[in-house]
PDB file of C-alpha atoms and ligand atoms in Angstrom:
ATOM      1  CA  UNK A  28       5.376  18.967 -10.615  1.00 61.00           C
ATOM      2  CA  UNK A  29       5.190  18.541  -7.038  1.00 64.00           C
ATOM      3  CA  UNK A  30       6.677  15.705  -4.468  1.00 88.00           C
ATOM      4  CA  UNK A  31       4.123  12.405  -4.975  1.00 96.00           C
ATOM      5  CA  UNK A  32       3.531  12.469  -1.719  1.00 98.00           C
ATOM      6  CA  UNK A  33       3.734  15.282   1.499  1.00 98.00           C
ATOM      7  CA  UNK A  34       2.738  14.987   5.023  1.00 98.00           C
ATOM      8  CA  UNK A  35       3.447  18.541   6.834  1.00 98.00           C
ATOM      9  CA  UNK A  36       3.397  18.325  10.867  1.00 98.00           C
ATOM     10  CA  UNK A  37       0.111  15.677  10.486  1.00 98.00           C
ATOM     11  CA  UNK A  38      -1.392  14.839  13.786  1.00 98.00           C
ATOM     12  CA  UNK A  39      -3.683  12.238  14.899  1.00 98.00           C
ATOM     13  CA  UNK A  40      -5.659  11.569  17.786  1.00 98.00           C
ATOM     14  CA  UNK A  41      -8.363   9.239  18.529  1.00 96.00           C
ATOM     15  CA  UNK A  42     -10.242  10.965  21.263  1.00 95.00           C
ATOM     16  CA  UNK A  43      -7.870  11.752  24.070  1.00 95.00           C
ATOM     17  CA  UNK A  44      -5.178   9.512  22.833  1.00 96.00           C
ATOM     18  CA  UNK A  45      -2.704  11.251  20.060  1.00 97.00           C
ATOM     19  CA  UNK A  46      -1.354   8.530  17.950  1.00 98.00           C
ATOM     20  CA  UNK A  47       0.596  10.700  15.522  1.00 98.00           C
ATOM     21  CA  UNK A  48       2.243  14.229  16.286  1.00 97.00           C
ATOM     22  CA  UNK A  49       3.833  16.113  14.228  1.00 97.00           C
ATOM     23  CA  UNK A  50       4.878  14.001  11.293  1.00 98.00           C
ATOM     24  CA  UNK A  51       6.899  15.513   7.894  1.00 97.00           C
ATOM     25  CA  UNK A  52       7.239  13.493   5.552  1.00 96.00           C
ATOM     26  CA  UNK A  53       7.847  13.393   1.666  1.00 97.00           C
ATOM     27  CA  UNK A  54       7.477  10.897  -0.839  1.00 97.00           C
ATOM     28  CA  UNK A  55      10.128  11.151  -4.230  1.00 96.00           C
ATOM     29  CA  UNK A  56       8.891   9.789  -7.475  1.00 96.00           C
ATOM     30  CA  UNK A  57      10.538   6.397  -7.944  1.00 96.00           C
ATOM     31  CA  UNK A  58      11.974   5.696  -4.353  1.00 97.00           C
ATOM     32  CA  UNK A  59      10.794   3.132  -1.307  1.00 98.00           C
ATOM     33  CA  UNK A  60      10.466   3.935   1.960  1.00 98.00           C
ATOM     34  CA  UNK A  61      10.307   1.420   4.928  1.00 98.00           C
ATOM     35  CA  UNK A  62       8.442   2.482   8.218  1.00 98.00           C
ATOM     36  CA  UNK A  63       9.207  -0.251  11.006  1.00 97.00           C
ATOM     37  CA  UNK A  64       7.919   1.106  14.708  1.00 95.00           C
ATOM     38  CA  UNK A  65       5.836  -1.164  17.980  1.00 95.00           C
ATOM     39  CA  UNK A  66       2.530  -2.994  17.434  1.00 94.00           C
ATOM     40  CA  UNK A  67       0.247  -0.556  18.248  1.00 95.00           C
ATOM     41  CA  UNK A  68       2.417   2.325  17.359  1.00 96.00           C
ATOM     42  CA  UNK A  69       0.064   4.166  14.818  1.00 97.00           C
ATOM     43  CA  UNK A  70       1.764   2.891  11.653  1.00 97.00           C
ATOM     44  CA  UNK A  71      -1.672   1.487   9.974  1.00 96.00           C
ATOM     45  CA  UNK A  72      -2.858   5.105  11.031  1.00 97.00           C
ATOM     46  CA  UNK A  73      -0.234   6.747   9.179  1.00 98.00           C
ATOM     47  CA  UNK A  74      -0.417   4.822   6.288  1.00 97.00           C
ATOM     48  CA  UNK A  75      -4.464   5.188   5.712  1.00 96.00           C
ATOM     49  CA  UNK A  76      -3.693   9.242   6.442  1.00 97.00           C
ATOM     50  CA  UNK A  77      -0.760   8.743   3.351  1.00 97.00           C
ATOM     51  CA  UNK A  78      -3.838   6.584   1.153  1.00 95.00           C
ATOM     52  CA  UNK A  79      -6.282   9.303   2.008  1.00 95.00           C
ATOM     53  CA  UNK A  80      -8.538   7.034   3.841  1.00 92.00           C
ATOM     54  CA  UNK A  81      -9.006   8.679   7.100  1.00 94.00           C
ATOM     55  CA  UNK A  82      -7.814  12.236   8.027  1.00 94.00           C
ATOM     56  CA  UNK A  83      -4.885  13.584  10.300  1.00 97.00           C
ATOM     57  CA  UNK A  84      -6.383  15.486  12.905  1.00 97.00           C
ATOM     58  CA  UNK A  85      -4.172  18.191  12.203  1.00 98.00           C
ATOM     59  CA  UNK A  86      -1.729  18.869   9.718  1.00 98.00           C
ATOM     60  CA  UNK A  87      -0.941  18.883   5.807  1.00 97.00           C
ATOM     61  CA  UNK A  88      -1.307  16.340   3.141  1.00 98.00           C
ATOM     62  CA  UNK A  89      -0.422  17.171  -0.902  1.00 97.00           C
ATOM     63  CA  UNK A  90      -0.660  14.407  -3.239  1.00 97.00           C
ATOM     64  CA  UNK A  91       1.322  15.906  -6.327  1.00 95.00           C
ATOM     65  CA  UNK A  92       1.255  19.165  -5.215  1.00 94.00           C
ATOM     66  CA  UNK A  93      -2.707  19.375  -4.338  1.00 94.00           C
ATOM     67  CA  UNK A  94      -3.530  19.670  -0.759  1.00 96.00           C
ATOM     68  CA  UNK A  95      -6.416  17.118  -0.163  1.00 95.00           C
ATOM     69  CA  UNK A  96      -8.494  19.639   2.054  1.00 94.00           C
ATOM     70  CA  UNK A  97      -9.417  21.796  -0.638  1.00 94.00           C
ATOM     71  CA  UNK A  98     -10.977  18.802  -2.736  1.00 93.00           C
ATOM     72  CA  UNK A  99     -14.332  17.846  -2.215  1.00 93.00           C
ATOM     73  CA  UNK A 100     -15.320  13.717  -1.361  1.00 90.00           C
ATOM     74  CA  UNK A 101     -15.932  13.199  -5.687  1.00 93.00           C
ATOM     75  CA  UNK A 102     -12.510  14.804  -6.084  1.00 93.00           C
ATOM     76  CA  UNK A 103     -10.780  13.171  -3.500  1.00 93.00           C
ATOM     77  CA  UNK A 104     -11.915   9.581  -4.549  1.00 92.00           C
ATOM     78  CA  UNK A 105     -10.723  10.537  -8.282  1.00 91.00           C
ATOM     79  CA  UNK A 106      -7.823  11.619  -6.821  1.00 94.00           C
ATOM     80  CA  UNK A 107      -7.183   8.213  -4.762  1.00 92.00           C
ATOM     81  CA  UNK A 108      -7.941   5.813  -7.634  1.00 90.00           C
ATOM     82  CA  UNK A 109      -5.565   8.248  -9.938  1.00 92.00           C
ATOM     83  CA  UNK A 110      -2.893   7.938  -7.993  1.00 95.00           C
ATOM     84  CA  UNK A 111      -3.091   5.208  -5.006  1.00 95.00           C
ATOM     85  CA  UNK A 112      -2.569   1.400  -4.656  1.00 93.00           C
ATOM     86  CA  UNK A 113      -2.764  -0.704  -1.394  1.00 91.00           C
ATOM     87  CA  UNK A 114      -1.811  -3.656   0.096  1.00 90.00           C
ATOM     88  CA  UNK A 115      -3.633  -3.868   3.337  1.00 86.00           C
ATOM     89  CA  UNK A 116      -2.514  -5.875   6.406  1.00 82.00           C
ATOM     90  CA  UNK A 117      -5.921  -7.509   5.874  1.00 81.00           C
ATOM     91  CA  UNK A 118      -6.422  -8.183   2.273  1.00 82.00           C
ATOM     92  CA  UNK A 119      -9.957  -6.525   0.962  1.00 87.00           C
ATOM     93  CA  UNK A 120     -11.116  -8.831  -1.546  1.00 94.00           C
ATOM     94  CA  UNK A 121     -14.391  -9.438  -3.868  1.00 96.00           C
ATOM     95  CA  UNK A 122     -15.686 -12.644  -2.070  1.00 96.00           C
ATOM     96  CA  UNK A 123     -17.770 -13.732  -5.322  1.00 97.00           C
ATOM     97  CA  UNK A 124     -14.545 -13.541  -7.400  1.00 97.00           C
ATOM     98  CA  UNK A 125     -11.772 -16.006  -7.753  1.00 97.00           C
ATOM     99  CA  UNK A 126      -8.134 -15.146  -7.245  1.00 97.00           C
ATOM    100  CA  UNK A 127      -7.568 -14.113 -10.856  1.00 97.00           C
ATOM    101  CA  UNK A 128     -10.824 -12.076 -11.606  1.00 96.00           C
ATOM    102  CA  UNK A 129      -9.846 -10.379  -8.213  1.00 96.00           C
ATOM    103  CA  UNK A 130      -6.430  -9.278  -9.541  1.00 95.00           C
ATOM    104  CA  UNK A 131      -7.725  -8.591 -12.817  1.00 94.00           C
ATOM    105  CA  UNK A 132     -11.247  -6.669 -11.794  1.00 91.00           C
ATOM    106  CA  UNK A 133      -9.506  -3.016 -11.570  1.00 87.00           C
ATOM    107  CA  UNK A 134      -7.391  -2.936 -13.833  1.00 86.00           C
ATOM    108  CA  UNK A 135      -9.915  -4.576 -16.237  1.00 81.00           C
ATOM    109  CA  UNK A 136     -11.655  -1.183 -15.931  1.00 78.00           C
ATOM    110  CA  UNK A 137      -8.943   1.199 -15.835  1.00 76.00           C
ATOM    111  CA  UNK A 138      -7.140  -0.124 -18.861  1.00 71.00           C
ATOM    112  CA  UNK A 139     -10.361  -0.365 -20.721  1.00 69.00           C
ATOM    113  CA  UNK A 140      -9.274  -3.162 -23.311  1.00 61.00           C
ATOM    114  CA  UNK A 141      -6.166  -4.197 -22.595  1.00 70.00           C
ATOM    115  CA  UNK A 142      -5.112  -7.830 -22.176  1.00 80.00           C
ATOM    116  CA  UNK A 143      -4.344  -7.721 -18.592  1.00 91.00           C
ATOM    117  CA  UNK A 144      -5.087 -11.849 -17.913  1.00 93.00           C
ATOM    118  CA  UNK A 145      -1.535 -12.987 -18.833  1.00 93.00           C
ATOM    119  CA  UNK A 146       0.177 -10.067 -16.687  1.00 92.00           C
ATOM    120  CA  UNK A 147      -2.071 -10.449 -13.572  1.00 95.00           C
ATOM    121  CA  UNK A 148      -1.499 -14.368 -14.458  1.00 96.00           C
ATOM    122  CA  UNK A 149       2.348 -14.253 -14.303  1.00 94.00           C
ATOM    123  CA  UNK A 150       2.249 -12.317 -11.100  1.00 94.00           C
ATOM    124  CA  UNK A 151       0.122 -14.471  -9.261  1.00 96.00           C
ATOM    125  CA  UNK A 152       2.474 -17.237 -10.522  1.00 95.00           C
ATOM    126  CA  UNK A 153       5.641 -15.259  -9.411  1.00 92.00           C
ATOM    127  CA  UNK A 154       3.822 -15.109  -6.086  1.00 93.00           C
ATOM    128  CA  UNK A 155       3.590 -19.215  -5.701  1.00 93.00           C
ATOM    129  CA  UNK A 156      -0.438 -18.950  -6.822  1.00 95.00           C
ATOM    130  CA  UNK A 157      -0.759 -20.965  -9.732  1.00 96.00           C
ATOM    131  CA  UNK A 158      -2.219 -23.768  -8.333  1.00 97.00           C
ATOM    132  CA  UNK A 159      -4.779 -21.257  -6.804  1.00 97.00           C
ATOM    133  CA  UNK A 160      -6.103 -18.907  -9.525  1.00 98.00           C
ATOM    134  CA  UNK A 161      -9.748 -19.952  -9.235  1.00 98.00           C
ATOM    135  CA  UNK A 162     -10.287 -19.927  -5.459  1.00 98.00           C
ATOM    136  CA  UNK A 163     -12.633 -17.600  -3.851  1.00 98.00           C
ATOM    137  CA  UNK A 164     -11.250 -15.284  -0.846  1.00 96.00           C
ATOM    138  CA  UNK A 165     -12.706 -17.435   1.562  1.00 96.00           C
ATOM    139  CA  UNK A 166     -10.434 -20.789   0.037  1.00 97.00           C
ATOM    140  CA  UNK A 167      -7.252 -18.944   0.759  1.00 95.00           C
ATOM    141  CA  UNK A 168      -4.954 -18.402   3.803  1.00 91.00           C
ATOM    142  CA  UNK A 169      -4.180 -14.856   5.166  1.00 87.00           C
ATOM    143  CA  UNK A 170      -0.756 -15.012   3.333  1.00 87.00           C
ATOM    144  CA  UNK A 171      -1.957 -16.202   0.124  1.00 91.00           C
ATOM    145  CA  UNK A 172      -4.871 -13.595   0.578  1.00 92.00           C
ATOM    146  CA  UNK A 173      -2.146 -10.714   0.761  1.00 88.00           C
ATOM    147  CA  UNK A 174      -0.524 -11.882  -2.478  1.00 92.00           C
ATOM    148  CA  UNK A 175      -3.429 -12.152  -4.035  1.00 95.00           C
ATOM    149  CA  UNK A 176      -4.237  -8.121  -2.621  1.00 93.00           C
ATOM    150  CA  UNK A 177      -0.746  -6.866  -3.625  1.00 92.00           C
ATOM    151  CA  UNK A 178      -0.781  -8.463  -7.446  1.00 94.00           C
ATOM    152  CA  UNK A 179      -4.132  -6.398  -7.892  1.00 94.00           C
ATOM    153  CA  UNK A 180      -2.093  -3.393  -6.479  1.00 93.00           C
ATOM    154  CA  UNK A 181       0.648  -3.881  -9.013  1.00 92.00           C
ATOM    155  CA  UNK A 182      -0.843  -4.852 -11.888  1.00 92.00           C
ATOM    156  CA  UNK A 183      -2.681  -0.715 -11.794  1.00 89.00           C
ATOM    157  CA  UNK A 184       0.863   0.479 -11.094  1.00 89.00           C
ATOM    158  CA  UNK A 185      -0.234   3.135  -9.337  1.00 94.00           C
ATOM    159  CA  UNK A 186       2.382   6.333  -8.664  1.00 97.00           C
ATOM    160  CA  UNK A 187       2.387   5.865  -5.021  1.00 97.00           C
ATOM    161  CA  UNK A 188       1.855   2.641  -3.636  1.00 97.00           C
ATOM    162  CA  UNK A 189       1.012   1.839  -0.075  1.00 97.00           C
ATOM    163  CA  UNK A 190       2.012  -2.078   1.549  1.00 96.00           C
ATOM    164  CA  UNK A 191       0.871  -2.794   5.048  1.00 95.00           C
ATOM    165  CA  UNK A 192       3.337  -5.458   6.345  1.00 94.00           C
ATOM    166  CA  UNK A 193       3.277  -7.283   3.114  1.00 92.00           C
ATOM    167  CA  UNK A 194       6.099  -9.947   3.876  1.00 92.00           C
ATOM    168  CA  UNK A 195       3.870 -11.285   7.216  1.00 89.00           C
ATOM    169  CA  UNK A 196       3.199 -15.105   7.489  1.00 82.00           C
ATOM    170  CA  UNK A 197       4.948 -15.932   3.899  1.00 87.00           C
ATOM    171  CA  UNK A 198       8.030 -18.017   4.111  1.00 89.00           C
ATOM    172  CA  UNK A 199      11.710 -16.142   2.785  1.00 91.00           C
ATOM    173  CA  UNK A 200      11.496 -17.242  -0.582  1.00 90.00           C
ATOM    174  CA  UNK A 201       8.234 -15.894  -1.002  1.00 89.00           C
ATOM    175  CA  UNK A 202       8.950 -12.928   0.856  1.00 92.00           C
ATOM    176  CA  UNK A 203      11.939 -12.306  -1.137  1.00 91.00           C
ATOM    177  CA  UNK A 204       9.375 -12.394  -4.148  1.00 88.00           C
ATOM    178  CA  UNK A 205       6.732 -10.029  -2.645  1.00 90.00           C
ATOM    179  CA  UNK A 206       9.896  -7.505  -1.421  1.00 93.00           C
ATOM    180  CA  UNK A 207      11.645  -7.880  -5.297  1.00 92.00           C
ATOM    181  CA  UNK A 208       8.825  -7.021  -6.623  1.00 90.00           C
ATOM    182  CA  UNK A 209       7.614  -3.940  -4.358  1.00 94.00           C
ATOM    183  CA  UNK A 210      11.264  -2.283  -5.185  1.00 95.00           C
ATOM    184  CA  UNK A 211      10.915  -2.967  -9.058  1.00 93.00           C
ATOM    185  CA  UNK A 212       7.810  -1.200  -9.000  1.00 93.00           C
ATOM    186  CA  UNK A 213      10.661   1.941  -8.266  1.00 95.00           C
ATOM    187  CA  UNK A 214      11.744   1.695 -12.098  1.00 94.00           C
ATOM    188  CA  UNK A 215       8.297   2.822 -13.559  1.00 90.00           C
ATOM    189  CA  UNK A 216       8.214   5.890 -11.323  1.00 94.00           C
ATOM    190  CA  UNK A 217       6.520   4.545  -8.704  1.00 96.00           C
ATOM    191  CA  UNK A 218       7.188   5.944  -4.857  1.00 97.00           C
ATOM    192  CA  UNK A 219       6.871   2.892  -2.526  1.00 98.00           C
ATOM    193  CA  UNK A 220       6.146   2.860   1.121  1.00 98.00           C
ATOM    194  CA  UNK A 221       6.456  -0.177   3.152  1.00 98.00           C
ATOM    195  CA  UNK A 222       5.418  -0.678   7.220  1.00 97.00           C
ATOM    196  CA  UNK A 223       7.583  -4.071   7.455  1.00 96.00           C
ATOM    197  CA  UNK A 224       9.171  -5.524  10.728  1.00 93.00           C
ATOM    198  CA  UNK A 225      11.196  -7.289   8.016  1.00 92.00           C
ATOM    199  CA  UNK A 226      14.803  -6.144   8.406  1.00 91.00           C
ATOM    200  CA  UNK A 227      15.777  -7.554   4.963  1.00 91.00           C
ATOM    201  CA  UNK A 228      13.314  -5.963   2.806  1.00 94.00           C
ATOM    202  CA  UNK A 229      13.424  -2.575   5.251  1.00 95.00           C
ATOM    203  CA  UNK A 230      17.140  -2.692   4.098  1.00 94.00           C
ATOM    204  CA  UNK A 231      16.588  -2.537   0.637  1.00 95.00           C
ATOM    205  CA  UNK A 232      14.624   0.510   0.714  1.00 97.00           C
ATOM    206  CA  UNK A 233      16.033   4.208   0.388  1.00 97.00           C
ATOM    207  CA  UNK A 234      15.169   5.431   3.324  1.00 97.00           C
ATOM    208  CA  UNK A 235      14.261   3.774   6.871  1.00 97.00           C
ATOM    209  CA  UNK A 236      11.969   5.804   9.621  1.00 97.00           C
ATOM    210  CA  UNK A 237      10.872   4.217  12.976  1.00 97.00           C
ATOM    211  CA  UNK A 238       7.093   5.409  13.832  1.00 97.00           C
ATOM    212  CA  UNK A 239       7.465   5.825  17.901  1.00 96.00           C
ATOM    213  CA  UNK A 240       5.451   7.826  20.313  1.00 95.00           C
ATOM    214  CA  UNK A 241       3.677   9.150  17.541  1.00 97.00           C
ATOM    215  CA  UNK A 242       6.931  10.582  15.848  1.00 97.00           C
ATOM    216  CA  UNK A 243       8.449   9.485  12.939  1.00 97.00           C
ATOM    217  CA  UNK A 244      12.553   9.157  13.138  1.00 96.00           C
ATOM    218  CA  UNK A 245      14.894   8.752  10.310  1.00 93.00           C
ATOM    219  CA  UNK A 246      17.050   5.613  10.638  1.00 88.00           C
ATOM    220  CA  UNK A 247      20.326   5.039   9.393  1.00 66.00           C
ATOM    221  CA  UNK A 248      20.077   2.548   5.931  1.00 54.00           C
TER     222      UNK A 248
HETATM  223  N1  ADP B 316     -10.593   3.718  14.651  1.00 60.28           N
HETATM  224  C1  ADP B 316      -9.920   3.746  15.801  1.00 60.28           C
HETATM  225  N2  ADP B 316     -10.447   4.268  16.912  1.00 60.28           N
HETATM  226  C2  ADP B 316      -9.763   4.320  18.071  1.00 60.28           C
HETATM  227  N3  ADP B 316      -8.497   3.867  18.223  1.00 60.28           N
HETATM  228  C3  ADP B 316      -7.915   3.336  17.140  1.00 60.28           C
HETATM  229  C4  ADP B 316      -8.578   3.241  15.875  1.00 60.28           C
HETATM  230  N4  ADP B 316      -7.727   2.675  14.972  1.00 60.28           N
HETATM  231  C5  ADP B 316      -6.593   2.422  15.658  1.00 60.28           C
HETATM  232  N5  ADP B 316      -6.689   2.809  16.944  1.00 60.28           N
HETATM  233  C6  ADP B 316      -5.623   2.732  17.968  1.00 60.28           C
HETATM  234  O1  ADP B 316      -4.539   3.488  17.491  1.00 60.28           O
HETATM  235  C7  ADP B 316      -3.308   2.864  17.843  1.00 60.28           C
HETATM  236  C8  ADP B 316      -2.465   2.665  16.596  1.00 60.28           C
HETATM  237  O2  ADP B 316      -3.044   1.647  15.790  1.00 60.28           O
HETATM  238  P1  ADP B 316      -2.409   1.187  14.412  1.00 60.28           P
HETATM  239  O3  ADP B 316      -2.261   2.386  13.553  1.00 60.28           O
HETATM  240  O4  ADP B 316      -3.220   0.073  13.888  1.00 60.28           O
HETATM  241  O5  ADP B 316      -0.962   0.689  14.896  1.00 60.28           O
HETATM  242  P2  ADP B 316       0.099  -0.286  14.186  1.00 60.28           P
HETATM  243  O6  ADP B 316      -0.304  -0.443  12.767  1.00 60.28           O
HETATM  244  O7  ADP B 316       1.417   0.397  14.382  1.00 60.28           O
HETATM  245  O8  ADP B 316       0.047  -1.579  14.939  1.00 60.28           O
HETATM  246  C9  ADP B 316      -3.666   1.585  18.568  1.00 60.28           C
HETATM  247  O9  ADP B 316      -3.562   1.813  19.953  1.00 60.28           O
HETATM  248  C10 ADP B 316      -5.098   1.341  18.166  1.00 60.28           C
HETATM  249  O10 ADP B 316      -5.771   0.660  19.181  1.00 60.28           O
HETATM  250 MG1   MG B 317      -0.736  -2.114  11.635  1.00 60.28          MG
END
């Protein structure tokens, strides 16, 4: 079995500008990792070259041992939906669906069967969205939109599991909800990584980086 997750010496440049150089990086089975770093700084980058979204310009990436470049585009979106869940700074929601059927949609398919309502139910709730199961997308602000994004992530409980600044705009005790429940998601095996400016919930993880100049630093827990 290899690591969940390995970046070796990834690069990334957008024309002439490098955003990323040189980043390792390895992702344990059952362990968070916070990545805090400038606006601007490439940590959105990073994390869609970790999800397999976009390529590093140069460099390594092995999800459970398999390096991504020998996989072909059907293989590599197998591969994603096997293994990846995100919470995106800017939730990606079905428009035509309410809040529930949004959280409920992938899982729906993936657990072919299973009674996934009451769980994708009680984690809206946990998330203060009870009174907002049946709104559309465009009924909902940014921060409800995000809990609405990361319940679908969590409800797949996916091995690795990818949250863009998921505490933004929500107020502590909310945030302290969202943060709890990232870290629980350690217990089932799950390796977490979390961009947050949040100093709280980056404190809680196992390990801390700051992204800056394009490198990736270890900081002191
Ligand atoms: N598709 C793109 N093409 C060109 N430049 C981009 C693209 N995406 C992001 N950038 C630039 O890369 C830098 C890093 O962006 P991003 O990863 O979103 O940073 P962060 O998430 O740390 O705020 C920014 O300067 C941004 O303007
Ligand atoms: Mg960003």
């Amino acid at each position: 079995m290899g690591n969940l997750l390995e970046l070796s010496n990834i690069g990334k440049n957008y024309g002439e500008d490098v955003i990323l150089s040189d980043i390792s990086f390895t992702l344990d089975r059952g362990t968070a990792v916070a990545i805090s770093g400038h606006s601007g700084g490439g940590k959105t980058t990073l994390l869609s070259i970790m999800g397999l979204l976009q390529r590093a310009t140069s460099g390594k990436v092995l999800v459970d041992g398999l390096d991504i470049d020998r996989l072909n585009s059907n293989k590599l979106a197998k591969l994603r939906g096997q293994y990846l869940g995100f919470v995106f700074q800017r939730a990606r929601l079905i428009n035509s669906l309410t809040a529930l059927e949004n959280v409920m949609a992938p899982a729906w398919f993936i657990r072919n069967g299973e009674n996934v309502e009451q769980q994708a139910r009680d984690l809206l709730e946990r998330f203060g969205m009870s009174h907002r199961l049946h709104h559309k997308p465009q009924q909902l602000s940014l921060g409800q939109l995000r809990r609405v994004s990361l319940a679908r992530a969590l409800l797949l409980k996916p091995p690795i599991l990818l949250a863009d600044e998921p505490t933004n705009d929500l107020d502590p005790v909310l945030a302290g909800e969202v943060a709890e429940c990232l870290l629980t998601a350690r217990a089932s095996g799950t390796g977490v990584v979390i961009v947050t400016h949040d100093a709280g919930l980056a404190s809680q993880a196992d390990q801390i980086f700051r992204l800056e100049e394009g490198k990736l630093h270890s900081a002191i827990c």
